[in-house]
Short mmCIF file of C-alpha atoms and ligand atoms in Angstrom, two decimals:
data_model
loop_
_atom_site.label_atom_id
_atom_site.label_comp_id
_atom_site.label_asym_id
_atom_site.label_seq_id
_atom_site.Cartn_x
_atom_site.Cartn_y
_atom_site.Cartn_z
CA MET A 1 -10.20 5.16 -24.23
CA LEU A 2 -6.49 4.47 -24.56
CA ASP A 3 -5.33 2.77 -27.72
CA ILE A 4 -3.07 0.14 -26.13
CA LYS A 5 -0.63 -1.52 -28.58
CA ILE A 6 0.48 -5.00 -27.58
CA THR A 7 3.86 -6.55 -28.32
CA ALA A 8 3.92 -10.14 -27.11
CA ALA A 9 7.04 -11.58 -25.49
CA SER A 10 8.77 -14.03 -27.82
CA SER A 11 9.16 -16.55 -25.03
CA LYS A 12 7.25 -16.98 -21.78
CA LYS A 13 8.90 -17.50 -18.41
CA GLU A 14 8.29 -20.59 -16.36
CA LYS A 15 5.84 -19.72 -13.60
CA PRO A 16 7.05 -20.29 -10.03
CA SER A 17 4.98 -22.64 -7.90
CA ASP A 18 2.64 -20.92 -5.44
CA ASN A 19 4.53 -22.02 -2.33
CA VAL A 20 7.80 -20.21 -3.23
CA LEU A 21 6.27 -16.86 -4.24
CA GLY A 22 7.01 -14.61 -1.23
CA PHE A 23 6.46 -10.90 -1.93
CA GLY A 24 7.60 -9.05 -5.05
CA ARG A 25 10.29 -11.47 -6.19
CA TYR A 26 8.84 -12.75 -9.48
CA PHE A 27 7.48 -10.67 -12.33
CA THR A 28 5.16 -11.56 -15.19
CA ASP A 29 6.00 -11.67 -18.92
CA HIS A 30 4.72 -8.20 -19.81
CA MET A 31 4.43 -4.66 -18.47
CA PHE A 32 2.42 -1.58 -19.36
CA VAL A 33 4.28 1.58 -20.38
CA MET A 34 3.05 5.05 -21.36
CA ASP A 35 5.07 8.25 -21.92
CA TYR A 36 4.41 11.88 -21.13
CA THR A 37 5.80 14.85 -22.99
CA ILE A 38 4.73 18.45 -22.60
CA GLY A 39 2.44 19.38 -25.48
CA GLU A 40 1.55 15.78 -26.27
CA GLY A 41 0.37 14.74 -22.81
CA TRP A 42 0.31 11.02 -21.98
CA HIS A 43 0.84 9.01 -25.16
CA ASP A 44 2.00 5.70 -26.65
CA ALA A 45 0.17 3.38 -24.28
CA ARG A 46 1.59 -0.09 -24.79
CA ILE A 47 2.01 -3.55 -23.34
CA VAL A 48 5.52 -4.81 -24.00
CA PRO A 49 7.72 -7.70 -22.80
CA TYR A 50 8.83 -7.21 -19.17
CA GLY A 51 12.44 -6.09 -19.05
CA PRO A 52 15.01 -3.37 -18.32
CA ILE A 53 14.30 0.18 -19.46
CA ALA A 54 16.99 2.48 -20.82
CA LEU A 55 17.23 5.88 -19.12
CA ASP A 56 19.76 8.67 -19.45
CA PRO A 57 22.00 8.73 -16.33
CA SER A 58 20.94 12.35 -15.85
CA ALA A 59 17.22 11.39 -15.77
CA MET A 60 15.75 13.46 -12.94
CA VAL A 61 14.31 10.52 -11.03
CA PHE A 62 17.84 9.37 -10.14
CA HIS A 63 18.83 12.70 -8.61
CA TYR A 64 15.79 14.38 -7.11
CA ALA A 65 13.46 11.42 -6.56
CA GLN A 66 10.55 12.79 -8.54
CA GLU A 67 8.78 9.45 -8.40
CA LEU A 68 5.57 7.97 -7.03
CA PHE A 69 3.86 4.60 -6.89
CA GLU A 70 0.74 2.64 -6.04
CA GLY A 71 0.04 -0.88 -4.81
CA LEU A 72 -3.06 -3.03 -5.24
CA LYS A 73 -3.88 -6.65 -6.00
CA ALA A 74 -5.82 -8.87 -8.40
CA TYR A 75 -7.52 -11.86 -6.78
CA ARG A 76 -8.60 -15.17 -8.31
CA CYS A 77 -12.02 -16.35 -7.14
CA ALA A 78 -13.13 -19.94 -6.66
CA ASP A 79 -14.84 -19.99 -10.08
CA GLY A 80 -11.60 -18.79 -11.71
CA HIS A 81 -12.54 -15.20 -12.55
CA ILE A 82 -10.26 -12.35 -11.53
CA GLN A 83 -11.20 -9.22 -9.64
CA LEU A 84 -9.76 -6.03 -8.14
CA PHE A 85 -10.54 -4.37 -4.80
CA ARG A 86 -11.42 -0.64 -4.97
CA PRO A 87 -8.94 0.23 -7.77
CA ASP A 88 -10.62 3.63 -8.14
CA LYS A 89 -9.35 4.55 -4.67
CA ASN A 90 -5.77 3.72 -5.65
CA ILE A 91 -6.03 5.79 -8.84
CA GLU A 92 -7.59 8.71 -6.98
CA ARG A 93 -4.72 8.55 -4.48
CA MET A 94 -2.15 8.26 -7.27
CA ASN A 95 -3.47 11.48 -8.78
CA ASN A 96 -3.36 13.21 -5.38
CA THR A 97 0.27 12.12 -5.12
CA CYS A 98 0.87 13.40 -8.68
CA ARG A 99 -0.30 16.88 -7.64
CA ARG A 100 2.01 16.90 -4.61
CA MET A 101 4.97 15.78 -6.73
CA CYS A 102 4.31 18.11 -9.72
CA VAL A 103 3.69 15.09 -11.95
CA PRO A 104 0.96 15.24 -14.62
CA GLU A 105 -2.15 13.28 -13.58
CA ILE A 106 -3.55 10.31 -15.46
CA PRO A 107 -7.31 10.28 -16.12
CA MET A 108 -9.14 7.74 -13.92
CA GLU A 109 -10.59 5.78 -16.87
CA ASP A 110 -7.22 5.54 -18.61
CA ALA A 111 -5.38 4.32 -15.52
CA LEU A 112 -8.13 1.78 -14.79
CA GLN A 113 -8.14 0.60 -18.40
CA ALA A 114 -4.35 0.16 -18.29
CA ILE A 115 -4.52 -1.91 -15.09
CA LYS A 116 -7.42 -4.07 -16.24
CA THR A 117 -5.99 -4.67 -19.72
CA LEU A 118 -2.58 -5.70 -18.38
CA VAL A 119 -4.02 -7.95 -15.66
CA GLU A 120 -6.36 -9.63 -18.12
CA TYR A 121 -3.52 -10.12 -20.61
CA GLU A 122 -1.43 -11.73 -17.83
CA LYS A 123 -4.27 -13.54 -16.09
CA ASP A 124 -2.55 -16.93 -16.17
CA TRP A 125 -0.11 -15.37 -13.71
CA VAL A 126 -2.76 -14.81 -11.02
CA PRO A 127 -1.95 -17.67 -8.64
CA HIS A 128 -4.58 -20.18 -7.52
CA SER A 129 -3.69 -21.20 -3.94
CA GLU A 130 -5.47 -19.90 -0.85
CA GLY A 131 -4.26 -16.42 0.12
CA THR A 132 -2.17 -15.81 -3.01
CA SER A 133 -2.73 -12.91 -5.42
CA LEU A 134 -1.19 -10.85 -8.22
CA TYR A 135 0.35 -7.67 -6.83
CA ILE A 136 -0.01 -4.67 -9.15
CA ARG A 137 2.64 -1.94 -8.95
CA PRO A 138 1.91 1.17 -11.03
CA PHE A 139 4.59 3.87 -10.81
CA ILE A 140 5.65 7.12 -12.47
CA ILE A 141 9.22 8.35 -12.89
CA ALA A 142 10.67 11.67 -14.07
CA THR A 143 12.82 11.02 -17.14
CA GLU A 144 14.00 14.42 -18.35
CA PRO A 145 17.80 14.22 -18.83
CA GLN A 146 19.09 17.32 -17.03
CA LEU A 147 20.24 18.30 -13.56
CA GLY A 148 18.43 21.59 -12.87
CA VAL A 149 16.04 21.32 -9.94
CA HIS A 150 12.52 21.76 -11.31
CA PRO A 151 9.68 19.45 -12.34
CA SER A 152 10.63 17.17 -15.22
CA LYS A 153 9.13 17.79 -18.66
CA THR A 154 8.92 14.06 -19.47
CA TYR A 155 7.71 11.00 -17.53
CA LYS A 156 7.09 7.29 -17.82
CA PHE A 157 4.07 5.56 -16.30
CA ILE A 158 4.80 1.86 -15.89
CA ILE A 159 2.78 -1.01 -14.41
CA ILE A 160 4.48 -4.24 -13.40
CA LEU A 161 2.84 -7.35 -11.93
CA SER A 162 4.15 -9.80 -9.38
CA PRO A 163 2.49 -13.02 -8.19
CA VAL A 164 2.69 -12.98 -4.38
CA GLY A 165 2.28 -15.66 -1.76
CA SER A 166 0.00 -15.80 1.21
CA TYR A 167 1.20 -13.23 3.74
CA TYR A 168 0.15 -15.47 6.57
CA ALA A 169 1.29 -18.91 5.47
CA GLY A 170 1.76 -19.78 9.14
CA GLY A 171 -1.46 -18.16 10.45
CA LEU A 172 -2.25 -14.59 11.47
CA ASN A 173 0.76 -14.03 13.72
CA PRO A 174 0.97 -10.80 15.71
CA VAL A 175 4.10 -8.71 15.09
CA LYS A 176 6.39 -6.88 17.50
CA ILE A 177 6.77 -3.15 16.92
CA MET A 178 9.41 -0.70 18.19
CA ILE A 179 8.18 2.79 19.07
CA GLU A 180 10.47 5.12 17.10
CA ARG A 181 11.81 7.96 19.26
CA LYS A 182 14.87 8.88 17.18
CA TYR A 183 13.83 9.21 13.54
CA VAL A 184 10.68 10.63 11.94
CA ARG A 185 8.95 9.60 8.74
CA CYS A 186 7.56 12.98 7.76
CA VAL A 187 6.50 16.38 9.03
CA LYS A 188 3.40 18.46 8.57
CA GLY A 189 3.63 20.11 5.17
CA GLY A 190 5.91 17.35 3.89
CA THR A 191 5.05 14.33 1.75
CA GLY A 192 3.60 12.03 4.42
CA GLU A 193 0.29 11.62 2.64
CA ALA A 194 1.90 11.02 -0.76
CA LYS A 195 2.90 7.51 -1.80
CA VAL A 196 6.48 8.23 -2.83
CA GLY A 197 9.77 6.35 -2.76
CA GLY A 198 11.43 9.22 -0.90
CA ASN A 199 9.37 8.53 2.22
CA TYR A 200 10.56 4.95 2.15
CA ALA A 201 14.22 5.87 1.61
CA ALA A 202 14.00 8.10 4.69
CA SER A 203 12.46 5.30 6.75
CA LEU A 204 15.05 2.59 6.07
CA LEU A 205 17.50 3.41 8.85
CA GLY A 206 14.88 3.35 11.61
CA GLN A 207 13.47 0.14 10.18
CA LYS A 208 16.95 -1.45 10.03
CA GLU A 209 17.78 -0.52 13.62
CA ALA A 210 14.44 -1.93 14.82
CA GLU A 211 15.06 -5.17 12.92
CA GLU A 212 18.47 -5.51 14.54
CA LYS A 213 16.68 -5.53 17.90
CA GLY A 214 14.25 -8.21 16.77
CA TYR A 215 11.31 -5.96 15.85
CA ALA A 216 9.34 -6.22 12.60
CA GLN A 217 8.62 -2.51 12.06
CA VAL A 218 8.54 0.83 13.84
CA LEU A 219 5.67 2.98 15.11
CA TRP A 220 6.16 6.47 13.70
CA LEU A 221 5.36 9.49 15.85
CA ASP A 222 4.65 12.93 14.41
CA GLY A 223 7.72 14.88 13.34
CA ILE A 224 7.01 18.06 15.31
CA GLU A 225 5.99 17.16 18.85
CA ARG A 226 7.14 13.54 18.69
CA LYS A 227 3.99 12.75 20.54
CA TYR A 228 1.14 11.80 18.23
CA ILE A 229 0.93 8.46 16.45
CA ASP A 230 1.19 8.51 12.65
CA GLU A 231 1.64 5.02 11.21
CA VAL A 232 3.29 1.68 11.76
CA GLY A 233 6.00 0.87 9.21
CA ALA A 234 4.24 0.98 5.85
CA MET A 235 0.79 0.45 7.32
CA ASN A 236 -1.92 2.54 8.93
CA VAL A 237 -2.52 1.75 12.57
CA PHE A 238 -5.57 1.18 14.77
CA PHE A 239 -6.01 0.83 18.54
CA VAL A 240 -8.97 -0.58 20.45
CA ILE A 241 -9.28 1.35 23.71
CA ASP A 242 -12.21 0.85 26.04
CA GLY A 243 -14.21 -0.77 23.25
CA LYS A 244 -13.72 2.16 20.85
CA VAL A 245 -11.67 1.79 17.68
CA ILE A 246 -9.27 4.71 17.31
CA THR A 247 -7.01 5.57 14.36
CA PRO A 248 -4.97 8.73 13.70
CA SER A 249 -6.86 11.24 11.55
CA LEU A 250 -5.69 12.28 8.10
CA ALA A 251 -6.19 15.98 8.88
CA ASP A 252 -2.53 16.94 9.30
CA GLY A 253 -1.43 15.35 5.99
CA ASN A 254 1.18 13.19 7.76
CA ILE A 255 -0.49 9.89 7.07
CA LEU A 256 -0.84 7.83 3.93
CA PRO A 257 -4.59 7.48 3.34
CA GLY A 258 -4.75 3.70 3.02
CA VAL A 259 -7.49 1.99 1.06
CA THR A 260 -7.48 -0.78 3.68
CA ARG A 261 -7.71 1.83 6.45
CA ARG A 262 -10.73 3.43 4.83
CA SER A 263 -12.36 0.04 4.22
CA CYS A 264 -11.87 -0.98 7.87
CA ILE A 265 -13.43 2.26 9.10
CA GLU A 266 -16.42 1.80 6.78
CA LEU A 267 -16.95 -1.83 7.81
CA LEU A 268 -16.58 -1.10 11.53
CA LYS A 269 -19.15 1.69 11.29
CA LYS A 270 -21.51 -0.58 9.36
CA TRP A 271 -21.15 -3.17 12.14
CA GLY A 272 -22.01 -0.55 14.77
CA TYR A 273 -18.60 0.03 16.36
CA THR A 274 -17.61 3.48 17.56
CA VAL A 275 -14.74 4.61 15.35
CA GLU A 276 -12.74 7.73 16.15
CA GLU A 277 -10.38 9.33 13.63
CA ARG A 278 -8.44 11.80 15.72
CA LYS A 279 -5.08 12.76 17.13
CA LEU A 280 -3.91 9.95 19.39
CA SER A 281 -0.87 10.49 21.59
CA ILE A 282 1.52 7.71 22.51
CA ASP A 283 0.97 8.73 26.17
CA GLU A 284 -2.75 7.99 25.83
CA VAL A 285 -1.93 4.53 24.47
CA ILE A 286 0.56 3.81 27.26
CA GLU A 287 -1.95 5.02 29.85
CA ALA A 288 -4.70 2.85 28.35
CA HIS A 289 -2.37 -0.13 28.45
CA LYS A 290 -1.58 0.49 32.13
CA ASN A 291 -5.29 0.65 32.93
CA GLY A 292 -5.99 -2.54 31.01
CA LYS A 293 -8.13 -0.68 28.47
CA LEU A 294 -5.94 -1.25 25.42
CA THR A 295 -7.28 -4.53 24.12
CA GLU A 296 -6.11 -4.65 20.47
CA SER A 297 -3.86 -2.93 18.00
CA PHE A 298 -3.37 -3.71 14.31
CA GLY A 299 -1.82 -2.35 11.15
CA THR A 300 -3.70 -2.20 7.84
CA GLY A 301 -2.38 -2.34 4.28
CA THR A 302 -2.87 -4.08 0.95
CA ALA A 303 0.00 -6.53 1.41
CA ALA A 304 -0.99 -7.98 4.80
CA VAL A 305 -4.64 -6.75 4.95
CA ILE A 306 -4.62 -6.80 8.78
CA SER A 307 -1.43 -7.20 10.79
CA PRO A 308 -2.14 -7.65 14.51
CA VAL A 309 0.39 -6.11 16.89
CA GLY A 310 1.33 -8.36 19.81
CA GLU A 311 3.87 -6.08 21.43
CA TYR A 312 5.08 -2.48 21.45
CA ASN A 313 8.52 -1.66 22.84
CA ASP A 314 9.20 1.89 24.00
CA ASP A 315 12.92 2.15 24.77
CA GLY A 316 12.84 -1.10 26.71
CA PHE A 317 9.37 -0.66 28.23
CA VAL A 318 7.34 -3.52 26.78
CA MET A 319 3.57 -3.44 26.28
CA THR A 320 2.11 -6.83 25.45
CA ILE A 321 -1.31 -6.63 23.81
CA ASN A 322 -3.99 -9.28 24.20
CA ASN A 323 -1.36 -11.79 25.41
CA GLY A 324 0.40 -11.44 22.06
CA GLU A 325 -2.59 -12.98 20.30
CA ILE A 326 -4.90 -11.70 17.58
CA GLY A 327 -8.01 -9.97 18.96
CA PRO A 328 -11.63 -10.39 17.87
CA ILE A 329 -11.96 -7.09 15.95
CA SER A 330 -8.71 -7.69 14.02
CA GLN A 331 -9.87 -11.20 13.18
CA LYS A 332 -13.35 -10.07 12.10
CA LEU A 333 -11.94 -7.38 9.79
CA TYR A 334 -9.43 -9.80 8.32
CA ASP A 335 -12.08 -12.44 7.68
CA GLU A 336 -14.52 -10.01 6.07
CA LEU A 337 -12.00 -8.18 3.87
CA THR A 338 -10.33 -11.34 2.60
CA ALA A 339 -13.73 -12.97 1.95
CA MET A 340 -14.70 -9.98 -0.21
CA GLN A 341 -11.36 -9.80 -1.99
CA TRP A 342 -11.36 -13.47 -2.98
CA GLY A 343 -15.07 -13.38 -3.81
CA LYS A 344 -16.18 -15.73 -1.03
CA THR A 345 -18.93 -13.39 0.12
CA GLU A 346 -21.42 -11.00 -1.45
CA ASP A 347 -19.98 -7.52 -2.12
CA ASP A 348 -22.68 -5.31 -0.63
CA MET A 349 -20.33 -2.29 -0.50
CA GLY A 350 -19.70 -1.96 -4.26
CA TRP A 351 -15.94 -2.43 -3.77
CA ILE A 352 -15.25 -5.21 -6.26
CA VAL A 353 -14.31 -4.57 -9.91
CA ARG A 354 -14.19 -7.61 -12.18
CA VAL A 355 -11.37 -7.94 -14.69
CA ASP A 356 -12.72 -10.76 -16.82
C1 PLP B 401 0.58 2.11 0.85
C2 PLP B 401 0.77 2.53 2.26
C3 PLP B 401 -0.16 2.22 3.28
C4 PLP B 401 -1.34 1.31 3.09
O1 PLP B 401 -2.23 1.70 2.10
P1 PLP B 401 -3.24 0.63 1.47
O2 PLP B 401 -3.94 1.41 0.42
O3 PLP B 401 -4.14 0.17 2.54
O4 PLP B 401 -2.41 -0.48 0.91
C5 PLP B 401 0.06 2.75 4.54
N1 PLP B 401 1.15 3.50 4.82
C6 PLP B 401 2.08 3.78 3.87
C7 PLP B 401 3.25 4.61 4.24
C8 PLP B 401 1.92 3.31 2.57
O5 PLP B 401 2.86 3.58 1.65
#
């Protein structure tokens, strides 16, 4: 058990109304902070007023990007109580990322206690309207003040909370995706399966160029053969071909193992669908589209849950999917996952963790 000291903010912010929330623009009154020093381990767990943190300009995170993060949500149910969706999977993944980034791990129970305690302390910030939630962003940064390239000896683990709006205020609208032939997100042996800021920094230029052409995100192909599908933007990606649901396998370590991805696979199998986790080439997808066998495609992630793809553009060659409309499997997954997350249906998978 962590001994979490609480320092209350002297004044509370005015809470934004649910209809202006957007994503990650407002933050709650408090944050969780814990420090790591060699010899002492993780120590000084505390909840303090939300605000700027002082770091030495030579802190290693600023120079060599030794940093990692997680993302999950707290949901308010109809009866007012607050719950999390599979937080253990996020913490497990955070610790896998820690190992890849030479960052000391945080015991599962401690990380879960930190998240639950902070969310409960800030529970008035969990919004009430349909589709809204409290986004939870745990992250770890290297703080040692020196410029030699090696793992830092000191770290900060911080959790901040942000009330977020409904992703689909205007309905579940399919997005347009550009197939990325110029840039890559990661290579085998790299940090593709780790949730780190560096991956995002490297993805910005491709994303920006796609946006300039009117596309929401890019479809990343593998960094070696430029042939196999990895992910779409910051989401995992699924294709329905000939009635089978296919998603790229995690085996090569290129792909972020999404909690939503895993949950979709488990639900689809429970419902009796054939699910294949395997290498999937972009040529196979294009071929399936030509033969009329590609009936749906969707991205999965905590922010959007399910994001149907209405169109892929490959250097000017446009593939429209399901007439640019959401397909039945995407809709069914969206309905089931959101019903579980907001407590509208029985949790027969053991995925829900109550906060209060
Ligand atoms: C976080 C993330 C995902 C989605 O993971 P979820 O656990 O489902 O939210 C997918 N791809 C990338 C690159 C990510 O960072």
